[in-house]
Tab-separated table of C-alpha atoms in Angstrom:
chain	number	residue	atom	x	y	z
V	1	UNK	CA	-62.857	49.314	14.907
V	2	UNK	CA	-59.685	47.783	13.040
V	3	UNK	CA	-58.490	46.771	16.514
V	4	UNK	CA	-61.145	45.150	17.691
V	5	UNK	CA	-62.184	43.222	14.485
V	6	UNK	CA	-58.369	42.208	15.301
V	7	UNK	CA	-58.825	41.279	18.003
V	8	UNK	CA	-61.962	39.343	17.812
V	9	UNK	CA	-60.106	36.877	15.556
V	10	UNK	CA	-57.195	36.619	17.728
V	11	UNK	CA	-59.512	35.120	20.498
V	12	UNK	CA	-62.376	33.727	18.357
V	13	UNK	CA	-59.313	31.358	16.930
V	14	UNK	CA	-57.583	33.104	14.263
V	15	UNK	CA	-54.017	33.041	13.912
V	16	UNK	CA	-53.789	37.044	11.717
V	17	UNK	CA	-55.133	39.647	10.559
V	18	UNK	CA	-53.450	41.663	8.152
V	19	UNK	CA	-55.060	45.171	8.219
V	20	UNK	CA	-55.076	47.094	4.537
V	21	UNK	CA	-54.898	50.227	4.118
V	22	UNK	CA	-53.350	53.667	5.347
V	23	UNK	CA	-53.794	54.150	8.420
V	24	UNK	CA	-53.750	50.005	10.562
V	25	UNK	CA	-50.128	50.820	12.307
V	26	UNK	CA	-51.767	51.609	15.282
V	27	UNK	CA	-54.203	49.313	15.290
V	28	UNK	CA	-51.385	46.513	14.296
V	29	UNK	CA	-49.473	47.550	17.532
V	30	UNK	CA	-52.374	47.954	20.009
V	31	UNK	CA	-52.975	43.870	18.443
V	32	UNK	CA	-49.292	42.252	19.476
V	33	UNK	CA	-48.972	44.650	22.137
V	34	UNK	CA	-52.495	42.990	23.600
V	35	UNK	CA	-50.286	39.029	21.739
V	36	UNK	CA	-47.043	39.347	24.531
V	37	UNK	CA	-49.835	40.290	26.734
V	38	UNK	CA	-51.590	37.990	26.465
V	39	UNK	CA	-50.234	35.631	24.237
V	40	UNK	CA	-50.672	33.605	20.961
V	41	UNK	CA	-49.919	32.217	18.546
V	42	UNK	CA	-50.868	35.209	16.378
V	43	UNK	CA	-50.130	37.251	14.433
V	44	UNK	CA	-50.854	41.220	13.505
V	45	UNK	CA	-49.712	42.388	10.019
V	46	UNK	CA	-49.834	45.534	7.556
V	47	UNK	CA	-50.178	44.985	3.127
V	48	UNK	CA	-50.802	47.780	1.457
V	49	UNK	CA	-50.735	45.737	-1.448
V	50	UNK	CA	-54.391	43.055	-0.585
V	51	UNK	CA	-56.148	42.624	-3.817
V	52	UNK	CA	-52.718	40.820	-4.825
V	53	UNK	CA	-52.688	39.037	-1.665
V	54	UNK	CA	-55.852	37.581	-2.360
V	55	UNK	CA	-55.002	36.891	-5.700
V	56	UNK	CA	-52.248	34.697	-4.599
V	57	UNK	CA	-54.288	33.447	-1.169
V	58	UNK	CA	-53.637	29.315	-1.864
V	59	UNK	CA	-56.798	28.525	0.230
V	60	UNK	CA	-60.423	29.647	0.356
V	61	UNK	CA	-62.171	32.980	0.389
V	62	UNK	CA	-65.453	33.949	3.027
V	63	UNK	CA	-66.287	37.972	1.749
V	64	UNK	CA	-68.914	38.986	5.347
V	65	UNK	CA	-71.197	40.882	3.642
V	66	UNK	CA	-75.294	41.885	4.483
V	67	UNK	CA	-75.648	41.062	0.952
V	68	UNK	CA	-74.056	37.304	1.124
V	69	UNK	CA	-75.286	34.409	0.750
V	70	UNK	CA	-77.459	32.703	4.770
V	71	UNK	CA	-74.465	32.057	7.062
V	72	UNK	CA	-76.469	29.090	8.542
V	73	UNK	CA	-76.770	27.743	4.650
V	74	UNK	CA	-73.578	28.273	3.710
V	75	UNK	CA	-71.194	27.233	6.896
V	76	UNK	CA	-71.164	23.405	7.106
V	77	UNK	CA	-69.553	24.008	3.641
V	78	UNK	CA	-67.330	26.532	3.748
V	79	UNK	CA	-66.165	24.816	7.442
V	80	UNK	CA	-65.840	21.433	4.915
V	81	UNK	CA	-63.081	23.416	2.706
V	82	UNK	CA	-61.963	24.518	6.115
V	83	UNK	CA	-59.868	21.237	7.006
V	84	UNK	CA	-58.260	20.825	3.653
V	85	UNK	CA	-56.769	24.492	2.970
V	86	UNK	CA	-56.274	28.042	4.766
V	87	UNK	CA	-59.590	30.255	4.769
V	88	UNK	CA	-59.400	33.528	4.460
V	89	UNK	CA	-61.899	36.392	5.398
V	90	UNK	CA	-62.480	40.055	4.567
V	91	UNK	CA	-63.839	41.703	7.010
V	92	UNK	CA	-65.091	45.115	4.331
V	93	UNK	CA	-64.782	48.543	6.265
V	94	UNK	CA	-67.793	51.396	4.378
V	95	UNK	CA	-67.603	50.882	0.875
V	96	UNK	CA	-66.413	47.130	-0.604
V	97	UNK	CA	-64.678	47.448	-4.202
V	98	UNK	CA	-67.300	44.875	-6.318
V	99	UNK	CA	-63.767	42.706	-6.449
V	100	UNK	CA	-63.412	41.866	-3.533
V	101	UNK	CA	-66.793	40.312	-3.949
V	102	UNK	CA	-65.789	38.498	-7.156
V	103	UNK	CA	-62.437	37.237	-5.465
V	104	UNK	CA	-64.615	35.427	-2.674
V	105	UNK	CA	-65.318	31.983	-2.644
V	106	UNK	CA	-68.619	32.616	-0.801
V	107	UNK	CA	-69.616	36.128	0.005
V	108	UNK	CA	-71.924	35.526	3.341
V	109	UNK	CA	-73.984	37.525	5.596
V	110	UNK	CA	-73.819	36.766	9.475
V	111	UNK	CA	-77.968	38.089	8.953
V	112	UNK	CA	-79.005	40.402	6.080
V	113	UNK	CA	-78.612	43.545	8.496
V	114	UNK	CA	-76.813	45.944	8.857
V	115	UNK	CA	-74.907	45.412	12.877
V	116	UNK	CA	-71.199	46.007	12.472
V	117	UNK	CA	-68.284	44.105	10.156
V	118	UNK	CA	-67.112	42.632	14.014
V	119	UNK	CA	-69.851	41.138	15.252
V	120	UNK	CA	-70.286	39.517	11.575
V	121	UNK	CA	-66.668	38.154	11.974
V	122	UNK	CA	-67.573	36.958	16.058
V	123	UNK	CA	-70.513	35.407	14.262
V	124	UNK	CA	-68.532	33.295	11.943
V	125	UNK	CA	-65.690	32.657	13.192
V	126	UNK	CA	-67.273	30.908	16.913
V	127	UNK	CA	-69.805	28.705	14.468
V	128	UNK	CA	-66.729	28.038	11.339
V	129	UNK	CA	-65.096	26.526	15.207
V	130	UNK	CA	-68.358	25.203	16.589
V	131	UNK	CA	-66.945	26.790	19.595
V	132	UNK	CA	-64.195	24.886	20.044
V	133	UNK	CA	-62.218	28.688	19.854
V	134	UNK	CA	-63.380	29.069	23.119
V	135	UNK	CA	-61.111	26.097	24.505
V	136	UNK	CA	-58.099	27.568	23.464
V	137	UNK	CA	-54.153	27.485	24.825
V	138	UNK	CA	-52.271	30.507	24.679
V	139	UNK	CA	-49.111	30.171	24.994
V	140	UNK	CA	-46.659	32.804	25.666
V	141	UNK	CA	-48.236	34.705	27.772
V	142	UNK	CA	-47.462	37.484	30.355
V	143	UNK	CA	-50.962	36.814	32.113
V	144	UNK	CA	-54.402	34.836	32.331
V	145	UNK	CA	-57.593	36.245	33.254
V	146	UNK	CA	-59.448	34.050	36.177
V	147	UNK	CA	-62.694	32.663	34.861
V	148	UNK	CA	-64.389	33.761	37.821
V	149	UNK	CA	-68.805	34.401	39.312
V	150	UNK	CA	-67.875	37.945	40.606
V	151	UNK	CA	-64.565	39.891	40.300
V	152	UNK	CA	-61.771	40.614	38.402
V	153	UNK	CA	-58.445	38.055	38.791
V	154	UNK	CA	-55.800	38.519	36.604
V	155	UNK	CA	-52.754	36.393	37.806
V	156	UNK	CA	-49.422	35.602	36.248
V	157	UNK	CA	-49.230	33.398	33.377
V	158	UNK	CA	-47.616	29.821	33.855
V	159	UNK	CA	-44.041	30.174	32.106
V	160	UNK	CA	-44.479	27.363	30.005
F	1	UNK	CA	-69.262	51.294	19.745
F	2	UNK	CA	-72.366	51.909	21.130
F	3	UNK	CA	-74.106	52.090	17.572
F	4	UNK	CA	-72.270	49.286	17.016
F	5	UNK	CA	-73.252	47.281	20.366
F	6	UNK	CA	-77.489	48.815	18.978
F	7	UNK	CA	-77.358	47.508	16.015
F	8	UNK	CA	-75.871	43.646	16.548
F	9	UNK	CA	-78.979	43.603	19.481
F	10	UNK	CA	-80.932	43.784	17.108
F	11	UNK	CA	-79.823	42.237	14.314
F	12	UNK	CA	-78.950	39.291	16.309
F	13	UNK	CA	-82.514	38.301	17.977
F	14	UNK	CA	-82.867	41.325	21.312
F	15	UNK	CA	-86.105	43.212	21.708
F	16	UNK	CA	-85.127	46.318	22.599
F	17	UNK	CA	-81.003	47.992	23.372
F	18	UNK	CA	-81.018	50.908	26.669
F	19	UNK	CA	-77.865	53.747	25.953
F	20	UNK	CA	-76.711	54.566	29.448
F	21	UNK	CA	-74.709	57.932	28.756
F	22	UNK	CA	-75.181	61.282	28.205
F	23	UNK	CA	-73.856	60.554	24.524
F	24	UNK	CA	-76.059	58.325	23.548
F	25	UNK	CA	-78.148	60.747	21.405
F	26	UNK	CA	-76.782	59.874	17.597
F	27	UNK	CA	-76.238	56.416	18.509
F	28	UNK	CA	-79.698	55.574	19.037
F	29	UNK	CA	-80.650	57.072	16.084
F	30	UNK	CA	-78.725	55.604	13.868
F	31	UNK	CA	-81.104	53.288	15.494
F	32	UNK	CA	-84.473	54.037	15.104
F	33	UNK	CA	-83.367	54.620	11.358
F	34	UNK	CA	-81.726	51.129	11.029
F	35	UNK	CA	-85.127	50.212	12.492
F	36	UNK	CA	-87.287	52.482	10.819
F	37	UNK	CA	-86.103	51.022	6.809
F	38	UNK	CA	-85.056	47.199	8.118
F	39	UNK	CA	-87.918	46.838	10.476
F	40	UNK	CA	-88.176	45.282	14.154
F	41	UNK	CA	-89.889	45.231	16.345
F	42	UNK	CA	-86.686	46.763	18.137
F	43	UNK	CA	-86.766	49.650	20.981
F	44	UNK	CA	-83.813	51.926	20.837
F	45	UNK	CA	-84.257	54.462	24.479
F	46	UNK	CA	-82.515	55.919	26.376
F	47	UNK	CA	-81.444	55.843	29.935
F	48	UNK	CA	-79.950	58.498	32.918
F	49	UNK	CA	-80.481	55.669	35.650
F	50	UNK	CA	-79.042	53.174	34.327
F	51	UNK	CA	-79.216	51.760	38.555
F	52	UNK	CA	-82.340	51.704	38.856
F	53	UNK	CA	-82.823	50.057	36.039
F	54	UNK	CA	-80.686	47.015	36.638
F	55	UNK	CA	-82.478	47.497	40.226
F	56	UNK	CA	-85.973	47.134	39.525
F	57	UNK	CA	-85.222	44.367	36.529
F	58	UNK	CA	-87.667	41.395	36.445
F	59	UNK	CA	-85.612	38.892	35.276
F	60	UNK	CA	-82.877	37.834	35.075
F	61	UNK	CA	-79.210	39.531	34.605
F	62	UNK	CA	-76.320	39.338	32.578
F	63	UNK	CA	-72.868	40.940	32.663
F	64	UNK	CA	-70.630	40.328	29.136
F	65	UNK	CA	-67.034	41.217	31.199
F	66	UNK	CA	-63.929	39.114	30.196
F	67	UNK	CA	-63.192	38.425	34.132
F	68	UNK	CA	-66.493	36.851	33.796
F	69	UNK	CA	-66.977	33.162	33.477
F	70	UNK	CA	-67.058	31.421	30.940
F	71	UNK	CA	-69.495	31.433	28.313
F	72	UNK	CA	-69.680	28.183	27.787
F	73	UNK	CA	-69.766	26.792	30.514
F	74	UNK	CA	-72.894	28.728	32.562
F	75	UNK	CA	-74.928	29.098	28.269
F	76	UNK	CA	-77.127	26.779	29.782
F	77	UNK	CA	-78.668	27.748	32.831
F	78	UNK	CA	-79.316	31.070	30.992
F	79	UNK	CA	-80.704	29.946	28.294
F	80	UNK	CA	-82.911	28.004	30.610
F	81	UNK	CA	-83.716	31.173	33.164
F	82	UNK	CA	-85.277	33.166	30.058
F	83	UNK	CA	-88.019	30.525	29.090
F	84	UNK	CA	-88.940	31.681	32.086
F	85	UNK	CA	-88.216	35.455	31.907
F	86	UNK	CA	-86.760	38.413	30.267
F	87	UNK	CA	-82.721	39.522	30.157
F	88	UNK	CA	-81.047	41.640	30.316
F	89	UNK	CA	-77.650	42.097	29.396
F	90	UNK	CA	-75.289	45.127	30.320
F	91	UNK	CA	-72.637	45.523	28.092
F	92	UNK	CA	-70.107	47.599	29.134
F	93	UNK	CA	-67.967	50.247	28.033
F	94	UNK	CA	-64.091	50.986	29.587
F	95	UNK	CA	-64.526	50.772	33.138
F	96	UNK	CA	-67.478	49.086	34.661
F	97	UNK	CA	-68.048	50.083	37.975
F	98	UNK	CA	-68.325	47.929	40.541
F	99	UNK	CA	-72.243	47.280	41.840
F	100	UNK	CA	-72.990	46.426	37.778
F	101	UNK	CA	-70.296	43.203	38.866
F	102	UNK	CA	-72.746	42.697	42.060
F	103	UNK	CA	-75.829	43.149	40.053
F	104	UNK	CA	-75.684	40.741	37.615
F	105	UNK	CA	-77.363	37.470	38.656
F	106	UNK	CA	-74.312	35.404	35.423
F	107	UNK	CA	-70.630	37.552	35.184
F	108	UNK	CA	-70.077	35.821	31.841
F	109	UNK	CA	-67.591	35.624	29.341
F	110	UNK	CA	-67.132	35.083	26.052
F	111	UNK	CA	-63.085	33.581	25.769
F	112	UNK	CA	-61.272	35.798	29.470
F	113	UNK	CA	-59.160	37.631	26.679
F	114	UNK	CA	-60.131	41.267	25.855
F	115	UNK	CA	-61.421	42.176	22.319
F	116	UNK	CA	-64.918	43.748	21.736
F	117	UNK	CA	-68.175	43.923	23.104
F	118	UNK	CA	-69.589	43.975	20.502
F	119	UNK	CA	-68.094	40.729	19.608
F	120	UNK	CA	-69.053	39.679	22.997
F	121	UNK	CA	-72.459	40.695	22.618
F	122	UNK	CA	-73.041	39.035	18.841
F	123	UNK	CA	-71.904	35.342	20.366
F	124	UNK	CA	-73.138	35.595	22.891
F	125	UNK	CA	-77.105	36.623	22.282
F	126	UNK	CA	-76.363	33.982	19.288
F	127	UNK	CA	-75.725	31.385	21.401
F	128	UNK	CA	-78.124	32.449	23.337
F	129	UNK	CA	-80.728	32.026	20.126
F	130	UNK	CA	-79.209	28.796	19.294
F	131	UNK	CA	-79.070	30.343	15.565
F	132	UNK	CA	-82.800	31.114	15.957
F	133	UNK	CA	-83.113	34.906	15.203
F	134	UNK	CA	-81.138	34.315	12.300
F	135	UNK	CA	-84.619	32.976	10.608
F	136	UNK	CA	-86.391	36.443	12.240
F	137	UNK	CA	-89.235	37.722	10.381
F	138	UNK	CA	-89.176	41.651	10.086
F	139	UNK	CA	-92.063	43.463	10.999
F	140	UNK	CA	-92.717	46.549	8.831
F	141	UNK	CA	-89.542	47.471	6.773
F	142	UNK	CA	-89.463	49.794	3.723
F	143	UNK	CA	-87.197	47.354	1.668
F	144	UNK	CA	-84.953	43.656	2.365
F	145	UNK	CA	-81.792	42.461	1.524
F	146	UNK	CA	-81.789	39.890	-1.013
F	147	UNK	CA	-79.159	37.093	-0.683
F	148	UNK	CA	-77.111	36.570	-3.263
F	149	UNK	CA	-73.801	34.076	-3.440
F	150	UNK	CA	-72.726	37.385	-4.849
F	151	UNK	CA	-74.459	40.444	-6.258
F	152	UNK	CA	-75.922	44.015	-3.436
F	153	UNK	CA	-80.121	42.680	-4.176
F	154	UNK	CA	-82.331	45.371	-2.345
F	155	UNK	CA	-85.471	44.521	-2.703
F	156	UNK	CA	-88.872	47.130	-1.343
F	157	UNK	CA	-90.194	44.343	1.053
F	158	UNK	CA	-94.134	42.726	0.731
F	159	UNK	CA	-96.401	45.194	2.986
F	160	UNK	CA	-97.836	43.409	5.860
């Protein structure tokens, strides 16, 4: 699931993922490998001190949680803030400590239903960037997929 | 991952999930349990014959794949078709047989990047319904989450 969160962040417009917890190394390596092959820029890192990262973040913090305010109610405010400052989006696993709720500028629910942190992140990013992330150009890719009605075509990426 | 696909489908406006493959029973039961607690209508079922289901589907079929046409290019056509007919959205696991590509009216990529089938489904549904799914009212719920800026509040659902 951590790998999917990281790959979703990359595909949908984020520029970095930082994985907290002790089992993140495999996920980080997979995400880096995908970035090497399909392009970036995108960074994948680990942290053992996510609380310090939250505390020292120079910008706004969104925490995605099914208990939060409705995304459709707060997305305009988040978008406006993101125009001026970097945004840290916290995606939790099962039990998120309450101090994360307190550290966040917004606790945001993509629906107030139980579903998937990957789905929540995906919808949040697509709304944050208003679809512009789908037009992103990838740099340093070895290969690219050619979108097509039927088939699976992968070609070498053009050199830059 | 199958459970997350089903819960995402439910949370983001689909009315049913059908799980193919031999290991779907636990996922189905989890999805039904969430529906019992947080409301519906939403159905979760298994099939051993997904090819027959695709063949006999009375409506259009979308297959989500990173090799497909760009979602931003085809979503208006899919939306128009969905106004008249039911839509079956196929979300595959690792290796999707080529006959699924052939059975689909649209092969659609939510980005042509490798990420997560859960993320792809989430963005696809949010775009299909143009955000209206977030306003859905839930019927037959035992409990509901109260959206709020900070906290975790769950209350008994009002009787209907």
